[in-house]
Amino acid sequence: MVGVAPLVAEIDAGLADAAFGAALRQAARDASCFLISGDLSAPIGRDAEWIALLAETPVLPVVVAEGAVGLRGLALMLLADLAFAGPDARWAGSEHASLSELAAIRLGPLAARQMAMSSDPVAALVAAGQVARVDDPLNMARAQAVALTGTAQRLRRGWRAARDLPNDEALTYGGWFNAVETKEEV
């Protein structure tokens, strides 16, 4: 793990599951953004508690995919709030049905079904708008992570509220949180 800027923690996706989870937990203490890059071709192992950790963390995950993308990379792209894929990013796994529930939670049922039926789930995530295909994904991700450090946790909390709460409560929460952040009267 190497910090690329204050509050942005860069984490190597190629670590073993337990080490990857430990790096996420350690970085979550100080970071407002995780920038996850490196080898995304690995499968998901038995010690994959990092999936739940990434789903619930207040830290905004930014993921970079270049080259081969396996099941771990696909899960990371689904869990990311911002994901960037290089022109050479391609699906290298054999199955992705095991991520159907995660896809439905993150993409909604229609896009999740489209991804499940696709032979190239990376292209399906690009088509769904979950992943942006860019020429230089690492530099784009770094720039976006640095630009969002001041608002990353507020954005992440707001998006989680929209996902987890009924619409009226999520909108009320968003209005209250924005008022607190900008010091407006509620």
mmCIF file of C-alpha atoms in Angstrom:
data_model
loop_
_atom_site.group_PDB
_atom_site.id
_atom_site.type_symbol
_atom_site.label_atom_id
_atom_site.label_comp_id
_atom_site.label_asym_id
_atom_site.label_seq_id
_atom_site.Cartn_x
_atom_site.Cartn_y
_atom_site.Cartn_z
ATOM 1 C CA MET A 1 0.000 0.000 0.000
ATOM 2 C CA VAL A 2 1.354 3.375 -1.038
ATOM 3 C CA GLY A 3 -0.387 6.696 -0.509
ATOM 4 C CA VAL A 4 -0.557 8.663 -3.776
ATOM 5 C CA ALA A 5 -1.974 11.805 -2.171
ATOM 6 C CA PRO A 6 -3.329 12.768 1.225
ATOM 7 C CA LEU A 7 -6.420 10.684 1.946
ATOM 8 C CA VAL A 8 -6.004 8.418 -1.129
ATOM 9 C CA ALA A 9 -4.686 4.924 -0.388
ATOM 10 C CA GLU A 10 -3.410 2.906 -3.339
ATOM 11 C CA ILE A 11 -3.882 -0.822 -2.780
ATOM 12 C CA ASP A 12 -2.549 -3.711 -4.876
ATOM 13 C CA ALA A 13 -5.430 -5.915 -6.022
ATOM 14 C CA GLY A 14 -3.008 -8.809 -6.540
ATOM 15 C CA LEU A 15 -2.586 -9.499 -2.826
ATOM 16 C CA ALA A 16 -3.938 -12.753 -1.381
ATOM 17 C CA ASP A 17 -7.503 -12.421 -0.032
ATOM 18 C CA ALA A 18 -6.528 -12.150 3.650
ATOM 19 C CA ALA A 19 -3.729 -9.645 2.943
ATOM 20 C CA PHE A 20 -6.023 -7.640 0.658
ATOM 21 C CA GLY A 21 -8.666 -7.431 3.405
ATOM 22 C CA ALA A 22 -6.015 -6.385 5.936
ATOM 23 C CA ALA A 23 -4.729 -3.653 3.590
ATOM 24 C CA LEU A 24 -8.282 -2.333 3.137
ATOM 25 C CA ARG A 25 -8.906 -2.277 6.909
ATOM 26 C CA GLN A 26 -5.614 -0.505 7.598
ATOM 27 C CA ALA A 27 -6.110 2.080 4.843
ATOM 28 C CA ALA A 28 -9.717 2.758 5.914
ATOM 29 C CA ARG A 29 -8.429 4.376 9.114
ATOM 30 C CA ASP A 30 -7.088 7.444 7.291
ATOM 31 C CA ALA A 31 -8.204 7.346 3.661
ATOM 32 C CA SER A 32 -11.282 8.833 2.046
ATOM 33 C CA CYS A 33 -10.612 6.963 -1.240
ATOM 34 C CA PHE A 34 -9.191 3.525 -2.032
ATOM 35 C CA LEU A 35 -7.455 3.349 -5.403
ATOM 36 C CA ILE A 36 -7.335 -0.364 -6.204
ATOM 37 C CA SER A 37 -5.190 -1.428 -9.143
ATOM 38 C CA GLY A 38 -2.827 -4.165 -10.185
ATOM 39 C CA ASP A 39 -3.554 -7.782 -11.049
ATOM 40 C CA LEU A 40 -7.336 -8.214 -11.284
ATOM 41 C CA SER A 41 -7.136 -11.677 -12.861
ATOM 42 C CA ALA A 42 -7.293 -13.696 -9.641
ATOM 43 C CA PRO A 43 -10.236 -15.818 -8.554
ATOM 44 C CA ILE A 44 -12.089 -15.155 -5.314
ATOM 45 C CA GLY A 45 -10.773 -17.346 -2.515
ATOM 46 C CA ARG A 46 -12.346 -18.647 0.674
ATOM 47 C CA ASP A 47 -11.049 -15.717 2.755
ATOM 48 C CA ALA A 48 -12.981 -13.134 0.754
ATOM 49 C CA GLU A 49 -14.312 -11.069 3.670
ATOM 50 C CA TRP A 50 -12.995 -8.096 1.723
ATOM 51 C CA ILE A 51 -16.203 -8.194 -0.355
ATOM 52 C CA ALA A 52 -18.405 -7.311 2.627
ATOM 53 C CA LEU A 53 -15.781 -4.867 3.884
ATOM 54 C CA LEU A 54 -15.708 -3.016 0.567
ATOM 55 C CA ALA A 55 -19.505 -3.051 0.277
ATOM 56 C CA GLU A 56 -19.977 -1.367 3.651
ATOM 57 C CA THR A 57 -16.925 0.872 4.059
ATOM 58 C CA PRO A 58 -17.420 4.640 4.147
ATOM 59 C CA VAL A 59 -14.265 4.904 2.000
ATOM 60 C CA LEU A 60 -14.967 5.477 -1.702
ATOM 61 C CA PRO A 61 -13.497 2.640 -3.819
ATOM 62 C CA VAL A 62 -11.943 3.519 -7.179
ATOM 63 C CA VAL A 63 -10.853 0.517 -9.283
ATOM 64 C CA VAL A 64 -8.522 0.301 -12.284
ATOM 65 C CA ALA A 65 -8.684 -2.659 -14.678
ATOM 66 C CA GLU A 66 -5.952 -3.256 -17.219
ATOM 67 C CA GLY A 67 -5.329 -6.542 -19.001
ATOM 68 C CA ALA A 68 -6.948 -9.766 -17.817
ATOM 69 C CA VAL A 69 -9.937 -9.489 -15.476
ATOM 70 C CA GLY A 70 -10.958 -12.520 -13.450
ATOM 71 C CA LEU A 71 -13.693 -13.048 -10.891
ATOM 72 C CA ARG A 72 -11.922 -10.890 -8.266
ATOM 73 C CA GLY A 73 -11.583 -8.022 -10.747
ATOM 74 C CA LEU A 74 -15.224 -8.309 -11.745
ATOM 75 C CA ALA A 75 -16.289 -8.199 -8.077
ATOM 76 C CA LEU A 76 -14.059 -5.170 -7.503
ATOM 77 C CA MET A 77 -15.540 -3.355 -10.490
ATOM 78 C CA LEU A 78 -19.044 -4.094 -9.205
ATOM 79 C CA LEU A 79 -18.151 -2.826 -5.717
ATOM 80 C CA ALA A 80 -16.420 0.316 -7.002
ATOM 81 C CA ASP A 81 -18.078 3.692 -6.953
ATOM 82 C CA LEU A 82 -15.743 4.669 -9.797
ATOM 83 C CA ALA A 83 -14.178 2.086 -12.101
ATOM 84 C CA PHE A 84 -11.937 2.630 -15.107
ATOM 85 C CA ALA A 85 -10.879 0.038 -17.686
ATOM 86 C CA GLY A 86 -8.076 0.377 -20.164
ATOM 87 C CA PRO A 87 -8.518 -0.512 -23.837
ATOM 88 C CA ASP A 88 -6.899 -3.901 -23.149
ATOM 89 C CA ALA A 89 -9.097 -4.841 -20.164
ATOM 90 C CA ARG A 90 -10.856 -8.097 -21.000
ATOM 91 C CA TRP A 91 -12.712 -10.906 -19.269
ATOM 92 C CA ALA A 92 -10.376 -13.846 -18.649
ATOM 93 C CA GLY A 93 -12.544 -15.905 -16.324
ATOM 94 C CA SER A 94 -14.701 -18.880 -17.106
ATOM 95 C CA GLU A 95 -17.871 -18.136 -15.117
ATOM 96 C CA HIS A 96 -19.364 -15.156 -13.388
ATOM 97 C CA ALA A 97 -22.754 -16.447 -12.248
ATOM 98 C CA SER A 98 -21.449 -16.515 -8.663
ATOM 99 C CA LEU A 99 -21.585 -12.704 -8.679
ATOM 100 C CA SER A 100 -25.268 -12.512 -9.703
ATOM 101 C CA GLU A 101 -26.485 -11.278 -6.321
ATOM 102 C CA LEU A 102 -23.764 -8.637 -6.077
ATOM 103 C CA ALA A 103 -24.531 -7.533 -9.641
ATOM 104 C CA ALA A 104 -28.249 -7.207 -8.844
ATOM 105 C CA ILE A 105 -27.506 -5.126 -5.736
ATOM 106 C CA ARG A 106 -25.067 -2.823 -7.502
ATOM 107 C CA LEU A 107 -26.569 -2.606 -11.008
ATOM 108 C CA GLY A 108 -30.247 -3.381 -10.560
ATOM 109 C CA PRO A 109 -32.004 -6.447 -11.913
ATOM 110 C CA LEU A 110 -32.030 -5.577 -15.634
ATOM 111 C CA ALA A 111 -28.317 -4.762 -15.973
ATOM 112 C CA ALA A 112 -27.474 -7.726 -13.719
ATOM 113 C CA ARG A 113 -29.383 -10.067 -16.060
ATOM 114 C CA GLN A 114 -27.622 -8.545 -19.056
ATOM 115 C CA MET A 115 -24.273 -9.104 -17.365
ATOM 116 C CA ALA A 116 -25.211 -12.687 -16.432
ATOM 117 C CA MET A 117 -26.072 -13.488 -20.053
ATOM 118 C CA SER A 118 -22.966 -11.817 -21.462
ATOM 119 C CA SER A 119 -19.891 -13.740 -22.520
ATOM 120 C CA ASP A 120 -17.912 -10.544 -21.766
ATOM 121 C CA PRO A 121 -19.040 -9.145 -18.404
ATOM 122 C CA VAL A 122 -16.430 -6.357 -18.563
ATOM 123 C CA ALA A 123 -18.088 -5.037 -21.736
ATOM 124 C CA ALA A 124 -21.481 -5.427 -20.031
ATOM 125 C CA LEU A 125 -20.290 -3.273 -17.107
ATOM 126 C CA VAL A 126 -19.051 -0.636 -19.567
ATOM 127 C CA ALA A 127 -22.413 -0.712 -21.377
ATOM 128 C CA ALA A 128 -24.254 -0.395 -18.041
ATOM 129 C CA GLY A 129 -22.182 2.662 -17.097
ATOM 130 C CA GLN A 130 -20.561 0.982 -14.075
ATOM 131 C CA VAL A 131 -17.122 1.098 -15.737
ATOM 132 C CA ALA A 132 -15.626 3.813 -17.960
ATOM 133 C CA ARG A 133 -13.284 2.625 -20.689
ATOM 134 C CA VAL A 134 -10.430 5.139 -21.033
ATOM 135 C CA ASP A 135 -6.987 5.203 -22.646
ATOM 136 C CA ASP A 136 -5.036 5.794 -19.412
ATOM 137 C CA PRO A 137 -7.137 4.335 -16.584
ATOM 138 C CA LEU A 138 -4.553 4.598 -13.793
ATOM 139 C CA ASN A 139 -3.916 8.309 -14.278
ATOM 140 C CA MET A 140 -7.650 8.981 -14.731
ATOM 141 C CA ALA A 141 -8.407 7.079 -11.518
ATOM 142 C CA ARG A 142 -5.692 8.917 -9.604
ATOM 143 C CA ALA A 143 -6.968 12.293 -10.795
ATOM 144 C CA GLN A 144 -10.569 11.435 -9.891
ATOM 145 C CA ALA A 145 -9.605 10.041 -6.473
ATOM 146 C CA VAL A 146 -7.603 13.154 -5.614
ATOM 147 C CA ALA A 147 -10.406 15.422 -6.870
ATOM 148 C CA LEU A 148 -12.970 13.615 -4.692
ATOM 149 C CA THR A 149 -11.028 13.382 -1.427
ATOM 150 C CA GLY A 150 -12.967 16.274 0.116
ATOM 151 C CA THR A 151 -16.409 14.870 -0.703
ATOM 152 C CA ALA A 152 -15.760 11.127 -1.052
ATOM 153 C CA GLN A 153 -17.188 10.020 2.283
ATOM 154 C CA ARG A 154 -20.295 12.208 1.909
ATOM 155 C CA LEU A 155 -20.891 10.815 -1.593
ATOM 156 C CA ARG A 156 -20.384 7.242 -0.397
ATOM 157 C CA ARG A 157 -22.798 7.702 2.533
ATOM 158 C CA GLY A 158 -25.373 9.313 0.271
ATOM 159 C CA TRP A 159 -25.147 6.524 -2.297
ATOM 160 C CA ARG A 160 -25.449 3.914 0.441
ATOM 161 C CA ALA A 161 -28.501 5.714 1.847
ATOM 162 C CA ALA A 162 -30.072 5.729 -1.620
ATOM 163 C CA ARG A 163 -29.378 2.011 -1.923
ATOM 164 C CA ASP A 164 -30.515 0.973 1.559
ATOM 165 C CA LEU A 165 -33.319 3.343 2.551
ATOM 166 C CA PRO A 166 -36.786 3.964 1.134
ATOM 167 C CA ASN A 167 -36.751 6.870 -1.330
ATOM 168 C CA ASP A 168 -38.289 9.470 0.990
ATOM 169 C CA GLU A 169 -35.864 8.638 3.813
ATOM 170 C CA ALA A 170 -32.860 8.650 1.464
ATOM 171 C CA LEU A 171 -33.810 12.083 0.107
ATOM 172 C CA THR A 172 -34.377 13.439 3.624
ATOM 173 C CA TYR A 173 -31.016 12.019 4.703
ATOM 174 C CA GLY A 174 -29.308 13.574 1.677
ATOM 175 C CA GLY A 175 -30.813 16.977 2.393
ATOM 176 C CA TRP A 176 -29.905 16.802 6.076
ATOM 177 C CA PHE A 177 -26.369 15.635 5.371
ATOM 178 C CA ASN A 178 -25.793 18.354 2.769
ATOM 179 C CA ALA A 179 -27.095 20.977 5.224
ATOM 180 C CA VAL A 180 -24.702 19.736 7.917
ATOM 181 C CA GLU A 181 -21.776 19.691 5.484
ATOM 182 C CA THR A 182 -22.475 23.211 4.202
ATOM 183 C CA LYS A 183 -23.562 24.549 7.622
ATOM 184 C CA GLU A 184 -27.032 25.520 6.378
ATOM 185 C CA GLU A 185 -30.025 25.580 8.681
ATOM 186 C CA VAL A 186 -32.147 22.447 8.544
#
